[in-house]
Amino acid sequence: MDYRMTIIIPVFNEIDNLDRIHSTFTDYFSKSKTKSKVLFIDDGSTDDSFNKISEICTNNPDFEYLKFKENCGLSAAIKAGIDHIETELIGYIDADLQTTPYDFDILLEDIDNYQAVIGYRGKRKDTLSKKIQSLIANSIRRSLINDGVIDTGCPLKVLRTDVAKKIPFFKGMHRFIPALILLQNGKIKQLKVQHFERIAGTSKFNIFNRSLKALRDTFAYRWMRKSYINYTIEKSKIS
């Protein structure tokens, strides 16, 4: 089948959400004008998530998977997805479905003119503590790198695959995908998307990995931005 986009869904102990992911994406695929498929990345789940993923993917070409031997983290899951995708476009969404795949069609309307189109959550449906953690993390990032990104934590993104494959990777990279594309002199567009309460499963983030790790990773990005190499080849002759 001629797919244009592959959507990365990292999974770590999300057994209670996988049937809903399957049904929601099956319906989305039947309605979207863009031919797409899902690539699950099982990040070393210790519940029954992988068995459910395997069941979903059996005899269903719209769903594929990669399974990590052990838990490696969100940035590694995204990197593995990017490394293995060959479609023109890469989508990204979290397994909690607090954003909806139907909003991919909003982002896709502008992707031909940008290297990435990313969502920002209009009306957040998180708990107060989660909102505070995100506010702190976003404030730290904005004050230190000032990349103009409204909501770097929004998990709904569409990237051009050739650009995504050039992103330099490090732990915590998932917080800086738009900023890392800007390092390549790429253009991004930000559009408001819907946000919903988490219906099932539990969040894997807390004040430590939202704020303290974000501070460490922001300094890593600042160093990379200062040292990043960009060049344009005007002419070549290579045999």
Coordinates of C-alpha atoms in Angstrom, one line a residue:
M1 CA 0.0 0.0 0.0
D2 CA 1.2 3.5 -0.8
Y3 CA 1.3 5.2 2.7
R4 CA 2.3 8.8 3.0
M5 CA 2.6 9.0 6.8
T6 CA 3.7 6.7 9.5
I7 CA 2.5 7.6 13.0
I8 CA 4.9 6.8 15.9
I9 CA 3.1 5.7 19.1
P10 CA 5.5 4.9 22.0
V11 CA 4.0 2.5 24.5
F12 CA 5.1 1.7 28.0
N13 CA 2.6 -0.1 30.1
E14 CA -0.5 1.2 28.3
I15 CA -2.6 -2.0 28.1
D16 CA -5.8 -0.2 29.1
N17 CA -5.5 2.2 26.2
L18 CA -4.5 -0.1 23.3
D19 CA -8.0 -1.3 22.3
R20 CA -9.1 2.3 22.2
I21 CA -6.1 3.2 20.1
H22 CA -6.9 0.4 17.7
S23 CA -10.5 1.4 17.2
T24 CA -9.9 5.2 17.1
F25 CA -7.1 4.9 14.5
T26 CA -9.1 2.4 12.4
D27 CA -11.9 4.9 12.2
Y28 CA -9.4 7.8 11.5
F29 CA -7.8 5.9 8.7
S30 CA -11.1 5.2 7.1
K31 CA -11.9 9.0 7.0
S32 CA -8.6 10.7 6.4
K33 CA -7.5 11.7 2.9
T34 CA -3.9 10.9 3.8
K35 CA -3.0 7.3 3.7
S36 CA -1.3 6.5 7.0
K37 CA -0.3 3.7 9.3
V38 CA 0.8 3.3 13.0
L39 CA 4.2 2.2 14.2
F40 CA 4.0 1.1 17.9
I41 CA 7.3 1.3 19.8
D42 CA 7.0 -1.0 22.8
D43 CA 9.5 0.5 25.3
G44 CA 10.0 -2.6 27.4
S45 CA 6.5 -2.8 28.8
T46 CA 6.1 -5.0 31.8
D47 CA 2.4 -5.5 31.6
D48 CA 0.5 -7.2 28.8
S49 CA 0.9 -4.3 26.3
F50 CA 3.1 -6.1 23.8
N51 CA 0.8 -9.1 23.5
K52 CA -2.1 -6.7 22.7
I53 CA 0.1 -4.8 20.2
S54 CA 1.1 -8.1 18.5
E55 CA -2.6 -9.0 18.4
I56 CA -3.6 -5.7 16.8
C57 CA -0.8 -5.9 14.2
T58 CA -1.6 -9.5 13.2
N59 CA -3.0 -9.5 9.6
N60 CA -3.4 -5.7 9.7
P61 CA -1.0 -3.7 7.5
D62 CA -2.1 -0.4 9.0
F63 CA -0.4 -1.3 12.3
E64 CA 3.2 -2.3 12.8
Y65 CA 5.5 -2.5 15.8
L66 CA 9.0 -2.5 17.1
K67 CA 9.7 -4.0 20.6
F68 CA 12.6 -2.9 22.8
K69 CA 14.4 -5.6 24.8
E70 CA 14.2 -3.2 27.8
N71 CA 12.9 0.2 28.8
C72 CA 15.0 2.9 27.1
G73 CA 12.9 6.0 27.4
L74 CA 10.7 8.2 25.2
S75 CA 13.5 9.8 23.2
A76 CA 14.9 6.4 22.3
A77 CA 11.5 5.2 21.2
I78 CA 11.0 8.2 19.0
K79 CA 14.5 7.8 17.5
A80 CA 13.9 4.1 16.8
G81 CA 10.7 5.0 15.0
I82 CA 12.4 7.7 12.9
D83 CA 15.2 5.3 12.1
H84 CA 12.9 2.7 10.7
I85 CA 10.3 4.8 8.9
E86 CA 10.5 5.3 5.1
T87 CA 7.3 7.1 4.3
E88 CA 7.4 10.8 3.3
L89 CA 5.9 12.0 6.6
I90 CA 6.2 11.1 10.2
G91 CA 3.4 11.7 12.7
Y92 CA 3.7 11.5 16.5
I93 CA 1.1 11.0 19.2
D94 CA 1.1 9.7 22.8
A95 CA -0.6 6.4 23.7
D96 CA -2.8 8.1 26.3
L97 CA -4.8 9.7 23.4
Q98 CA -5.1 13.0 25.3
T99 CA -4.7 14.4 21.8
T100 CA -6.7 12.9 18.9
P101 CA -5.5 11.5 15.6
Y102 CA -8.3 13.4 13.8
D103 CA -6.3 16.6 14.4
F104 CA -3.5 15.2 12.2
D105 CA -5.6 16.4 9.3
I106 CA -5.4 19.9 10.6
L107 CA -1.6 19.7 10.7
L108 CA -1.3 18.0 7.3
E109 CA -3.0 20.9 5.6
D110 CA 0.2 23.0 6.0
I111 CA 3.0 20.3 5.9
D112 CA 3.9 20.9 2.2
N113 CA 5.2 24.4 3.1
Y114 CA 7.0 23.5 6.3
Q115 CA 9.5 21.0 7.7
A116 CA 7.3 20.4 10.7
V117 CA 3.8 21.3 11.8
I118 CA 3.2 20.9 15.5
G119 CA 0.2 21.2 17.8
Y120 CA -0.3 23.3 20.9
R121 CA -3.0 22.4 23.4
G122 CA -5.7 25.0 23.5
K123 CA -7.7 24.0 26.6
R124 CA -5.6 21.7 28.8
K125 CA -7.6 18.9 30.5
D126 CA -4.8 17.9 32.8
T127 CA -4.8 17.8 36.6
L128 CA -3.6 21.0 38.4
S129 CA -0.3 19.4 39.5
K130 CA 0.4 18.3 35.9
K131 CA -0.4 21.8 34.6
I132 CA 2.0 23.3 37.2
Q133 CA 4.8 20.9 36.3
S134 CA 4.4 21.7 32.6
L135 CA 4.3 25.4 33.3
I136 CA 7.6 25.2 35.2
A137 CA 9.2 23.0 32.5
N138 CA 8.0 25.3 29.6
S139 CA 9.1 28.4 31.5
I140 CA 12.6 27.0 32.0
R141 CA 12.9 26.1 28.3
R142 CA 11.6 29.4 27.0
S143 CA 13.9 31.5 29.3
L144 CA 17.0 29.6 28.3
I145 CA 16.5 28.9 24.6
N146 CA 13.7 31.2 23.5
D147 CA 12.8 29.1 20.4
G148 CA 9.3 30.6 20.1
V149 CA 7.6 27.2 20.6
I150 CA 4.3 27.7 22.5
D151 CA 3.8 24.1 23.9
T152 CA 6.8 21.8 23.4
G153 CA 5.1 19.1 25.4
C154 CA 2.2 18.8 23.0
P155 CA 2.5 15.2 21.6
L156 CA 0.8 15.9 18.3
K157 CA 3.3 16.6 15.5
V158 CA 3.9 16.0 11.8
L159 CA 7.5 16.0 10.5
R160 CA 9.0 15.6 7.1
T161 CA 10.9 12.3 7.3
D162 CA 14.1 13.6 5.5
V163 CA 14.3 16.4 8.1
A164 CA 13.5 14.1 11.1
K165 CA 16.3 11.7 10.2
K166 CA 18.8 14.6 10.5
I167 CA 17.8 15.4 14.1
P168 CA 20.7 14.9 16.5
F169 CA 19.6 12.6 19.3
F170 CA 20.3 12.6 23.0
K171 CA 18.3 11.7 26.1
G172 CA 15.5 14.2 26.5
M173 CA 15.5 15.0 22.8
H174 CA 11.7 14.7 22.6
R175 CA 11.4 18.0 24.4
F176 CA 13.3 19.8 21.7
I177 CA 12.1 18.4 18.4
P178 CA 10.9 21.7 17.0
A179 CA 14.0 23.5 18.3
L180 CA 16.3 20.9 16.7
I181 CA 14.5 21.3 13.4
L182 CA 15.1 25.1 13.6
L183 CA 18.8 24.3 14.0
Q184 CA 18.7 22.9 10.5
N185 CA 17.2 26.2 9.3
G186 CA 13.9 24.4 9.0
K187 CA 10.5 26.2 9.2
I188 CA 7.8 25.1 11.6
K189 CA 4.2 26.1 12.0
Q190 CA 2.1 25.8 15.2
L191 CA -1.6 25.1 15.3
K192 CA -4.1 24.7 18.1
V193 CA -5.3 21.2 18.7
Q194 CA -7.8 19.6 21.0
H195 CA -6.8 18.1 24.4
F196 CA -8.7 15.6 26.5
E197 CA -8.5 14.0 30.0
R198 CA -6.6 10.8 30.3
I199 CA -9.2 8.1 30.4
A200 CA -7.1 5.0 31.2
G201 CA -3.6 4.2 32.4
T202 CA -1.3 6.4 34.4
S203 CA 1.1 9.2 33.5
K204 CA 4.8 8.3 33.4
F205 CA 5.9 11.9 34.2
N206 CA 6.4 13.7 37.5
I207 CA 8.0 16.9 38.8
F208 CA 11.5 15.2 38.5
N209 CA 11.3 14.3 34.8
R210 CA 9.2 17.3 33.8
S211 CA 11.3 20.0 35.5
L212 CA 14.6 18.9 36.8
K213 CA 15.5 16.7 33.8
A214 CA 14.1 19.4 31.5
L215 CA 16.6 21.9 33.0
R216 CA 19.5 19.5 32.5
D217 CA 18.4 18.8 28.9
T218 CA 17.9 22.5 28.1
F219 CA 21.6 23.1 28.9
A220 CA 22.5 20.2 26.7
Y221 CA 20.5 21.8 23.9
R222 CA 22.1 25.2 24.5
W223 CA 25.5 23.6 24.0
M224 CA 24.4 21.8 20.9
R225 CA 22.9 25.0 19.4
K226 CA 26.2 26.8 20.0
S227 CA 28.3 24.0 18.4
Y228 CA 25.9 22.8 15.7
I229 CA 27.3 22.5 12.2
N230 CA 25.3 23.7 9.2
Y231 CA 26.6 23.8 5.6
T232 CA 25.2 24.0 2.1
I233 CA 27.0 22.4 -0.8
E234 CA 26.9 24.6 -3.9
K235 CA 28.7 22.3 -6.3
S236 CA 30.1 18.8 -6.3
K237 CA 31.7 16.2 -8.4
I238 CA 31.8 12.8 -6.7
S239 CA 32.3 9.6 -8.7

